[in-house]
């Protein structure tokens, strides 16, 4: 089964230009992170490792939204001393296709990590220029409003096991049920109203939830999209996400296995390639799975280097993954700077390459998994 491609006019400048810009931005973090005595009394600068404040630029360059620049601002705090760090962030970005997004996200822990709440929302306008719209062979230019909200609550059953419920509402179905895990990722098909609810189970033994060096995480959740909830379509999506983190001296090898399955989904609810180097929504099929390896090397001070590779498959039945047409390899390299060592926030600059001239450059806050 051949995945449905959506082809875009690629107006990207050379990736090397953005690599230079990103490197310059990261190298500026050193002097900007030096706090004066007055800064320390006020809690430090944004980039001071002990400050609760977080401010960083973001940048991506790919064939979907062209070149997109933005910023993330956040505040890190503890609700109680025995719980993990909680986070509240706001973000915004603007692209050279005159697309824009604004949103916020919160990840809250309290009562010795017994309770966890994740809330997120996005609003914006996406403008796309298609060479081949939905496989019709016809060009199309679209302008779509994007609005999405998501909420998830977990209750801790034991030290590592959590049981939760989730709800989401979006006028873009693709990637909506992954909103909490990738809220900054752009999506781009002409969408439809989709409202869903579901259950979630999670096992988490990571030593640091945002920059793990050891441990595992298993997340299982479903989303039941229903017309009775106010959506335009009724279908189901199921997600399985497993990550393992293995320390090798001061370095880390991170492994991820991710799958998404759908039942009775329309085209807008199909699964899409989630590996770096590909644009979300550019290739579609009922189901998707991938394996991804991310090697994170500690260099000197707070600097690091990243090497990653993976392969994904879009399929109707598992046998489709024996065909090269349905396989999507990805690989790349990058550098990182540890903004907040204790909280585990890293700024990463990565360049990724896929097949069929797919490539992208990212300057992002946090690891991909």
Tab-separated table of C-alpha atoms in Angstrom:
chain	number	residue	atom	x	y	z
A	1	UNK	CA	0.000	0.000	0.000
A	2	UNK	CA	1.613	3.262	-1.142
A	3	UNK	CA	1.304	6.137	1.310
A	4	UNK	CA	-0.577	9.201	0.061
A	5	UNK	CA	1.979	11.996	-0.623
A	6	UNK	CA	1.309	15.716	-0.489
A	7	UNK	CA	3.898	17.693	-2.463
A	8	UNK	CA	4.860	21.261	-1.610
A	9	UNK	CA	6.792	23.944	-3.413
A	10	UNK	CA	10.148	24.100	-1.668
A	11	UNK	CA	11.310	27.689	-1.203
A	12	UNK	CA	13.901	26.942	1.474
A	13	UNK	CA	17.218	28.716	1.582
A	14	UNK	CA	20.319	26.566	1.950
A	15	UNK	CA	20.200	24.651	5.277
A	16	UNK	CA	23.763	25.783	5.975
A	17	UNK	CA	22.548	29.375	6.379
A	18	UNK	CA	20.238	28.368	9.209
A	19	UNK	CA	22.905	26.193	10.768
A	20	UNK	CA	25.182	29.244	10.996
A	21	UNK	CA	22.374	31.361	12.468
A	22	UNK	CA	21.522	28.690	15.038
A	23	UNK	CA	25.150	28.197	16.045
A	24	UNK	CA	25.561	31.924	16.525
A	25	UNK	CA	22.431	32.015	18.701
A	26	UNK	CA	23.642	29.149	20.869
A	27	UNK	CA	27.135	30.616	21.283
A	28	UNK	CA	25.528	33.820	22.557
A	29	UNK	CA	24.027	31.889	25.455
A	30	UNK	CA	27.298	31.962	27.385
A	31	UNK	CA	27.614	35.724	27.900
A	32	UNK	CA	23.865	36.222	28.187
A	33	UNK	CA	23.719	33.648	30.959
A	34	UNK	CA	26.108	35.516	33.281
A	35	UNK	CA	24.079	36.961	36.119
A	36	UNK	CA	24.975	40.169	37.923
A	37	UNK	CA	24.503	40.556	41.677
A	38	UNK	CA	21.233	42.384	41.067
A	39	UNK	CA	20.087	39.605	38.729
A	40	UNK	CA	20.820	36.972	41.358
A	41	UNK	CA	18.731	38.818	43.950
A	42	UNK	CA	15.850	38.840	41.462
A	43	UNK	CA	16.244	35.152	40.653
A	44	UNK	CA	18.917	35.291	37.927
A	45	UNK	CA	18.763	35.947	34.190
A	46	UNK	CA	16.628	33.870	31.823
A	47	UNK	CA	19.673	31.823	30.855
A	48	UNK	CA	21.209	31.523	34.326
A	49	UNK	CA	21.076	27.783	35.135
A	50	UNK	CA	19.627	28.470	38.601
A	51	UNK	CA	16.922	30.865	37.435
A	52	UNK	CA	13.322	29.591	37.322
A	53	UNK	CA	12.762	31.589	34.136
A	54	UNK	CA	13.230	30.144	30.678
A	55	UNK	CA	13.525	32.063	27.402
A	56	UNK	CA	14.858	30.632	24.148
A	57	UNK	CA	14.486	31.141	20.393
A	58	UNK	CA	13.141	28.431	18.097
A	59	UNK	CA	13.741	27.941	14.387
A	60	UNK	CA	12.713	25.381	11.797
A	61	UNK	CA	13.172	25.190	8.055
A	62	UNK	CA	11.235	22.656	5.989
A	63	UNK	CA	9.110	22.491	2.832
A	64	UNK	CA	5.777	22.821	4.671
A	65	UNK	CA	5.822	26.203	6.405
A	66	UNK	CA	9.053	27.395	4.824
A	67	UNK	CA	11.294	28.985	7.442
A	68	UNK	CA	9.641	29.469	10.827
A	69	UNK	CA	11.141	31.518	13.652
A	70	UNK	CA	9.753	31.964	17.130
A	71	UNK	CA	10.390	31.928	20.849
A	72	UNK	CA	9.441	29.970	23.971
A	73	UNK	CA	9.128	31.635	27.384
A	74	UNK	CA	8.460	29.633	30.528
A	75	UNK	CA	8.588	29.407	34.293
A	76	UNK	CA	9.853	26.357	36.233
A	77	UNK	CA	8.644	25.744	39.787
A	78	UNK	CA	7.784	23.096	42.361
A	79	UNK	CA	4.272	22.811	43.733
A	80	UNK	CA	5.682	20.813	46.644
A	81	UNK	CA	9.223	19.781	47.555
A	82	UNK	CA	8.648	16.056	46.972
A	83	UNK	CA	7.300	16.506	43.436
A	84	UNK	CA	9.062	16.938	40.095
A	85	UNK	CA	9.544	20.351	38.513
A	86	UNK	CA	6.368	21.816	37.050
A	87	UNK	CA	6.436	23.998	33.963
A	88	UNK	CA	4.283	26.686	32.364
A	89	UNK	CA	5.275	28.018	28.912
A	90	UNK	CA	3.990	30.319	26.210
A	91	UNK	CA	5.239	30.230	22.634
A	92	UNK	CA	4.774	31.907	19.285
A	93	UNK	CA	6.205	31.641	15.782
A	94	UNK	CA	5.935	33.171	12.342
A	95	UNK	CA	6.938	31.760	8.945
A	96	UNK	CA	7.971	33.216	5.610
A	97	UNK	CA	4.713	31.846	4.154
A	98	UNK	CA	2.893	34.346	6.420
A	99	UNK	CA	1.717	31.549	8.720
A	100	UNK	CA	1.716	32.092	12.474
A	101	UNK	CA	0.975	30.270	15.720
A	102	UNK	CA	0.501	31.276	19.350
A	103	UNK	CA	-0.048	28.907	22.239
A	104	UNK	CA	0.733	27.705	25.708
A	105	UNK	CA	1.454	24.508	27.585
A	106	UNK	CA	1.653	23.435	31.218
A	107	UNK	CA	2.999	20.266	32.835
A	108	UNK	CA	2.126	20.171	36.542
A	109	UNK	CA	3.098	17.722	39.329
A	110	UNK	CA	1.915	17.773	42.923
A	111	UNK	CA	1.291	15.639	46.010
A	112	UNK	CA	4.628	13.773	45.704
A	113	UNK	CA	4.007	13.225	41.949
A	114	UNK	CA	0.729	11.447	42.673
A	115	UNK	CA	-1.113	13.909	40.435
A	116	UNK	CA	-0.040	15.187	37.015
A	117	UNK	CA	-1.923	17.525	34.673
A	118	UNK	CA	-0.959	18.507	31.135
A	119	UNK	CA	-2.813	21.325	29.379
A	120	UNK	CA	-2.111	22.787	25.947
A	121	UNK	CA	-3.625	25.089	23.374
A	122	UNK	CA	-2.730	26.483	19.937
A	123	UNK	CA	-4.263	29.146	17.724
A	124	UNK	CA	-2.971	30.306	14.370
A	125	UNK	CA	-3.232	30.535	10.611
A	126	UNK	CA	-1.536	28.091	8.201
A	127	UNK	CA	-0.966	29.046	4.581
A	128	UNK	CA	0.218	26.286	2.243
A	129	UNK	CA	1.171	26.187	-1.431
A	130	UNK	CA	0.610	22.655	-2.823
A	131	UNK	CA	2.010	21.285	-6.080
A	132	UNK	CA	-0.211	18.175	-5.854
A	133	UNK	CA	-3.194	18.598	-3.556
A	134	UNK	CA	-4.322	15.286	-2.037
A	135	UNK	CA	-2.976	13.366	-5.026
A	136	UNK	CA	-5.274	15.099	-7.529
A	137	UNK	CA	-2.365	16.370	-9.637
A	138	UNK	CA	-3.733	19.910	-9.287
A	139	UNK	CA	-1.984	22.812	-7.562
A	140	UNK	CA	-3.761	24.519	-4.694
A	141	UNK	CA	-3.171	27.348	-2.288
A	142	UNK	CA	-4.903	27.060	1.063
A	143	UNK	CA	-5.389	29.251	4.105
A	144	UNK	CA	-6.628	27.497	7.220
A	145	UNK	CA	-7.333	28.537	10.779
A	146	UNK	CA	-5.833	26.205	13.360
A	147	UNK	CA	-7.308	25.856	16.825
A	148	UNK	CA	-6.537	22.994	19.184
A	149	UNK	CA	-6.924	22.315	22.906
A	150	UNK	CA	-5.860	19.266	24.878
A	151	UNK	CA	-5.935	18.131	28.492
A	152	UNK	CA	-4.608	15.034	30.215
A	153	UNK	CA	-4.766	14.001	33.870
A	154	UNK	CA	-2.703	11.206	35.447
A	155	UNK	CA	-3.069	9.624	38.862
A	156	UNK	CA	-0.065	7.789	40.294
A	157	UNK	CA	-0.924	4.177	41.146
A	158	UNK	CA	2.617	3.463	42.384
A	159	UNK	CA	6.108	4.928	42.064
A	160	UNK	CA	6.268	4.402	38.300
A	161	UNK	CA	2.722	3.574	37.086
A	162	UNK	CA	0.118	6.180	36.157
A	163	UNK	CA	-3.497	5.913	34.989
A	164	UNK	CA	-5.111	8.820	33.205
A	165	UNK	CA	-7.850	10.305	31.050
A	166	UNK	CA	-7.542	12.760	28.192
A	167	UNK	CA	-9.694	15.017	26.039
A	168	UNK	CA	-8.910	17.090	22.977
A	169	UNK	CA	-10.580	19.315	20.445
A	170	UNK	CA	-9.049	20.389	17.146
A	171	UNK	CA	-10.029	21.523	13.678
A	172	UNK	CA	-6.955	19.649	12.404
A	173	UNK	CA	-7.084	15.918	12.965
A	174	UNK	CA	-3.558	14.926	11.878
A	175	UNK	CA	-1.318	14.819	14.923
A	176	UNK	CA	-4.050	16.055	17.235
A	177	UNK	CA	-3.831	13.037	19.518
A	178	UNK	CA	-0.088	13.675	19.802
A	179	UNK	CA	-0.589	17.329	20.715
A	180	UNK	CA	0.665	16.967	24.264
A	181	UNK	CA	3.863	15.260	23.218
A	182	UNK	CA	4.672	17.507	20.254
A	183	UNK	CA	2.747	20.725	20.682
A	184	UNK	CA	5.266	22.761	18.712
A	185	UNK	CA	5.133	20.550	15.614
A	186	UNK	CA	3.369	22.063	12.630
A	187	UNK	CA	0.575	20.230	10.803
A	188	UNK	CA	-0.957	21.155	7.491
A	189	UNK	CA	-3.870	19.360	5.803
A	190	UNK	CA	-7.190	21.061	5.307
A	191	UNK	CA	-8.745	19.833	8.514
A	192	UNK	CA	-12.107	19.178	10.052
A	193	UNK	CA	-13.517	19.533	13.536
A	194	UNK	CA	-12.446	16.586	15.679
A	195	UNK	CA	-13.326	16.078	19.328
A	196	UNK	CA	-12.155	13.041	21.252
A	197	UNK	CA	-11.708	11.481	24.666
A	198	UNK	CA	-9.627	8.533	25.807
A	199	UNK	CA	-7.754	6.626	28.479
A	200	UNK	CA	-3.996	6.586	29.076
A	201	UNK	CA	-1.612	4.300	30.932
A	202	UNK	CA	2.011	5.224	31.539
A	203	UNK	CA	5.065	3.599	33.099
A	204	UNK	CA	7.909	6.026	33.789
A	205	UNK	CA	11.206	5.180	35.509
A	206	UNK	CA	13.326	7.956	33.957
A	207	UNK	CA	15.768	9.692	36.276
A	208	UNK	CA	14.900	13.080	34.711
A	209	UNK	CA	11.702	13.518	32.723
A	210	UNK	CA	13.142	16.175	30.373
A	211	UNK	CA	16.760	15.030	30.012
A	212	UNK	CA	16.911	11.353	31.036
A	213	UNK	CA	20.190	9.464	31.348
A	214	UNK	CA	18.687	6.151	32.410
A	215	UNK	CA	15.285	4.520	32.736
A	216	UNK	CA	12.282	3.694	30.564
A	217	UNK	CA	8.950	5.169	29.585
A	218	UNK	CA	5.946	3.329	28.144
A	219	UNK	CA	2.853	5.300	27.140
A	220	UNK	CA	-0.375	3.701	25.892
A	221	UNK	CA	-3.398	5.808	25.045
A	222	UNK	CA	-6.425	5.890	22.780
A	223	UNK	CA	-8.544	8.698	21.388
A	224	UNK	CA	-12.167	8.081	20.472
A	225	UNK	CA	-13.213	10.828	18.055
A	226	UNK	CA	-16.995	11.017	17.928
A	227	UNK	CA	-19.637	13.034	16.117
A	228	UNK	CA	-21.652	12.881	19.346
A	229	UNK	CA	-18.899	14.994	20.957
A	230	UNK	CA	-19.356	17.707	18.331
A	231	UNK	CA	-16.855	16.445	15.737
A	232	UNK	CA	-17.385	15.940	12.038
A	233	UNK	CA	-16.211	12.311	12.008
A	234	UNK	CA	-16.247	9.222	14.236
A	235	UNK	CA	-13.071	7.112	14.323
A	236	UNK	CA	-10.460	5.751	16.714
A	237	UNK	CA	-6.707	6.245	17.126
A	238	UNK	CA	-4.343	4.206	19.317
A	239	UNK	CA	-0.808	5.203	20.309
A	240	UNK	CA	2.039	3.073	21.695
A	241	UNK	CA	5.226	4.929	22.650
A	242	UNK	CA	8.218	3.207	24.301
A	243	UNK	CA	11.573	4.830	25.089
A	244	UNK	CA	14.698	3.406	26.720
A	245	UNK	CA	17.684	5.423	27.962
A	246	UNK	CA	21.061	3.763	28.443
A	247	UNK	CA	24.014	5.657	29.958
A	248	UNK	CA	27.442	5.021	28.428
A	249	UNK	CA	29.811	6.869	30.715
A	250	UNK	CA	28.730	10.511	30.545
A	251	UNK	CA	26.904	9.885	27.247
A	252	UNK	CA	23.377	8.550	26.608
A	253	UNK	CA	21.916	6.257	23.949
A	254	UNK	CA	18.166	6.885	23.651
A	255	UNK	CA	15.927	4.416	21.796
A	256	UNK	CA	12.315	4.978	20.807
A	257	UNK	CA	9.668	2.701	19.340
A	258	UNK	CA	6.492	4.561	18.377
A	259	UNK	CA	3.293	3.352	16.674
A	260	UNK	CA	-0.077	4.865	15.807
A	261	UNK	CA	-3.025	2.808	14.586
A	262	UNK	CA	-6.404	4.038	13.340
A	263	UNK	CA	-9.814	2.451	12.767
A	264	UNK	CA	-12.416	3.871	10.338
A	265	UNK	CA	-10.404	7.094	10.042
A	266	UNK	CA	-10.966	9.531	7.153
A	267	UNK	CA	-7.931	10.803	5.246
A	268	UNK	CA	-7.547	13.747	7.619
A	269	UNK	CA	-7.320	11.352	10.551
A	270	UNK	CA	-4.678	9.085	9.018
A	271	UNK	CA	-1.234	8.586	10.557
A	272	UNK	CA	1.826	10.471	9.337
A	273	UNK	CA	5.624	10.157	9.460
A	274	UNK	CA	6.944	11.544	12.760
A	275	UNK	CA	10.697	11.200	12.199
A	276	UNK	CA	12.887	14.279	11.937
A	277	UNK	CA	13.484	15.445	8.380
A	278	UNK	CA	9.866	14.875	7.294
A	279	UNK	CA	6.940	17.279	7.460
A	280	UNK	CA	3.929	16.141	9.467
A	281	UNK	CA	1.053	15.404	7.104
A	282	UNK	CA	3.193	15.123	3.972
A	283	UNK	CA	2.747	11.315	3.729
A	284	UNK	CA	-0.326	9.523	5.079
A	285	UNK	CA	-1.632	6.017	5.727
A	286	UNK	CA	-3.958	4.314	8.193
A	287	UNK	CA	-1.136	3.170	10.469
A	288	UNK	CA	2.434	4.141	11.254
A	289	UNK	CA	5.413	2.815	13.221
A	290	UNK	CA	9.041	3.805	13.639
A	291	UNK	CA	12.289	2.987	15.424
A	292	UNK	CA	14.548	5.910	16.327
A	293	UNK	CA	18.012	6.044	17.924
A	294	UNK	CA	19.356	9.283	19.393
A	295	UNK	CA	22.974	9.258	20.631
A	296	UNK	CA	23.634	12.186	22.985
A	297	UNK	CA	27.304	12.908	23.616
A	298	UNK	CA	28.561	15.088	26.453
A	299	UNK	CA	31.406	17.332	25.251
A	300	UNK	CA	32.638	20.067	27.579
A	301	UNK	CA	30.791	22.150	30.133
A	302	UNK	CA	27.157	22.330	29.119
A	303	UNK	CA	27.821	21.531	25.451
A	304	UNK	CA	26.853	18.307	23.717
A	305	UNK	CA	26.594	16.680	20.295
A	306	UNK	CA	23.822	14.509	18.840
A	307	UNK	CA	23.791	11.819	16.168
A	308	UNK	CA	20.477	10.181	15.266
A	309	UNK	CA	18.986	7.715	12.813
A	310	UNK	CA	15.675	5.947	12.389
A	311	UNK	CA	13.254	4.343	9.982
A	312	UNK	CA	9.474	4.616	9.832
A	313	UNK	CA	6.753	2.750	7.958
A	314	UNK	CA	3.293	3.836	6.840
A	315	UNK	CA	1.030	0.851	6.283
A	316	UNK	CA	-2.417	-0.629	5.968
A	317	UNK	CA	-1.150	-4.093	6.908
A	318	UNK	CA	2.213	-4.967	8.467
A	319	UNK	CA	3.296	-6.733	5.260
A	320	UNK	CA	3.435	-3.315	3.567
A	321	UNK	CA	6.601	-2.569	5.535
A	322	UNK	CA	8.499	-4.979	3.304
A	323	UNK	CA	8.221	-2.447	0.483
A	324	UNK	CA	10.747	0.347	0.134
A	325	UNK	CA	7.964	2.665	-1.026
A	326	UNK	CA	6.417	2.564	2.449
A	327	UNK	CA	9.686	2.925	4.415
A	328	UNK	CA	10.974	6.335	5.476
A	329	UNK	CA	14.596	6.453	6.678
A	330	UNK	CA	15.908	9.450	8.588
A	331	UNK	CA	19.250	10.535	9.991
A	332	UNK	CA	21.145	13.597	11.091
A	333	UNK	CA	23.514	15.372	13.450
A	334	UNK	CA	23.326	18.300	15.820
A	335	UNK	CA	24.682	20.149	18.808
A	336	UNK	CA	23.071	20.976	22.136
A	337	UNK	CA	23.469	23.389	25.020
A	338	UNK	CA	22.170	22.597	28.517
A	339	UNK	CA	20.200	25.663	29.568
A	340	UNK	CA	18.894	24.387	32.909
A	341	UNK	CA	20.957	21.431	34.184
A	342	UNK	CA	18.787	20.604	37.191
A	343	UNK	CA	15.476	20.905	35.326
A	344	UNK	CA	16.952	19.168	32.264
A	345	UNK	CA	16.178	21.706	29.536
A	346	UNK	CA	18.440	21.583	26.485
A	347	UNK	CA	18.549	23.777	23.405
A	348	UNK	CA	19.172	21.582	20.341
A	349	UNK	CA	20.213	22.523	16.808
A	350	UNK	CA	19.686	19.513	14.503
A	351	UNK	CA	19.855	18.935	10.767
A	352	UNK	CA	17.924	15.874	9.523
A	353	UNK	CA	17.696	14.222	6.113
A	354	UNK	CA	15.100	11.771	4.806
A	355	UNK	CA	14.402	10.221	1.416
A	356	UNK	CA	13.067	11.952	-1.705
A	357	UNK	CA	14.760	15.277	-0.960
A	358	UNK	CA	13.119	15.558	2.457
A	359	UNK	CA	15.258	17.513	4.904
A	360	UNK	CA	14.817	19.997	7.720
A	361	UNK	CA	16.730	22.109	10.196
A	362	UNK	CA	15.515	22.588	13.779
A	363	UNK	CA	16.471	24.824	16.685
A	364	UNK	CA	14.242	23.533	19.469
A	365	UNK	CA	13.872	23.383	23.212
A	366	UNK	CA	14.177	19.840	24.496
A	367	UNK	CA	14.934	16.409	23.104
A	368	UNK	CA	12.625	14.802	20.520
A	369	UNK	CA	11.870	12.010	23.058
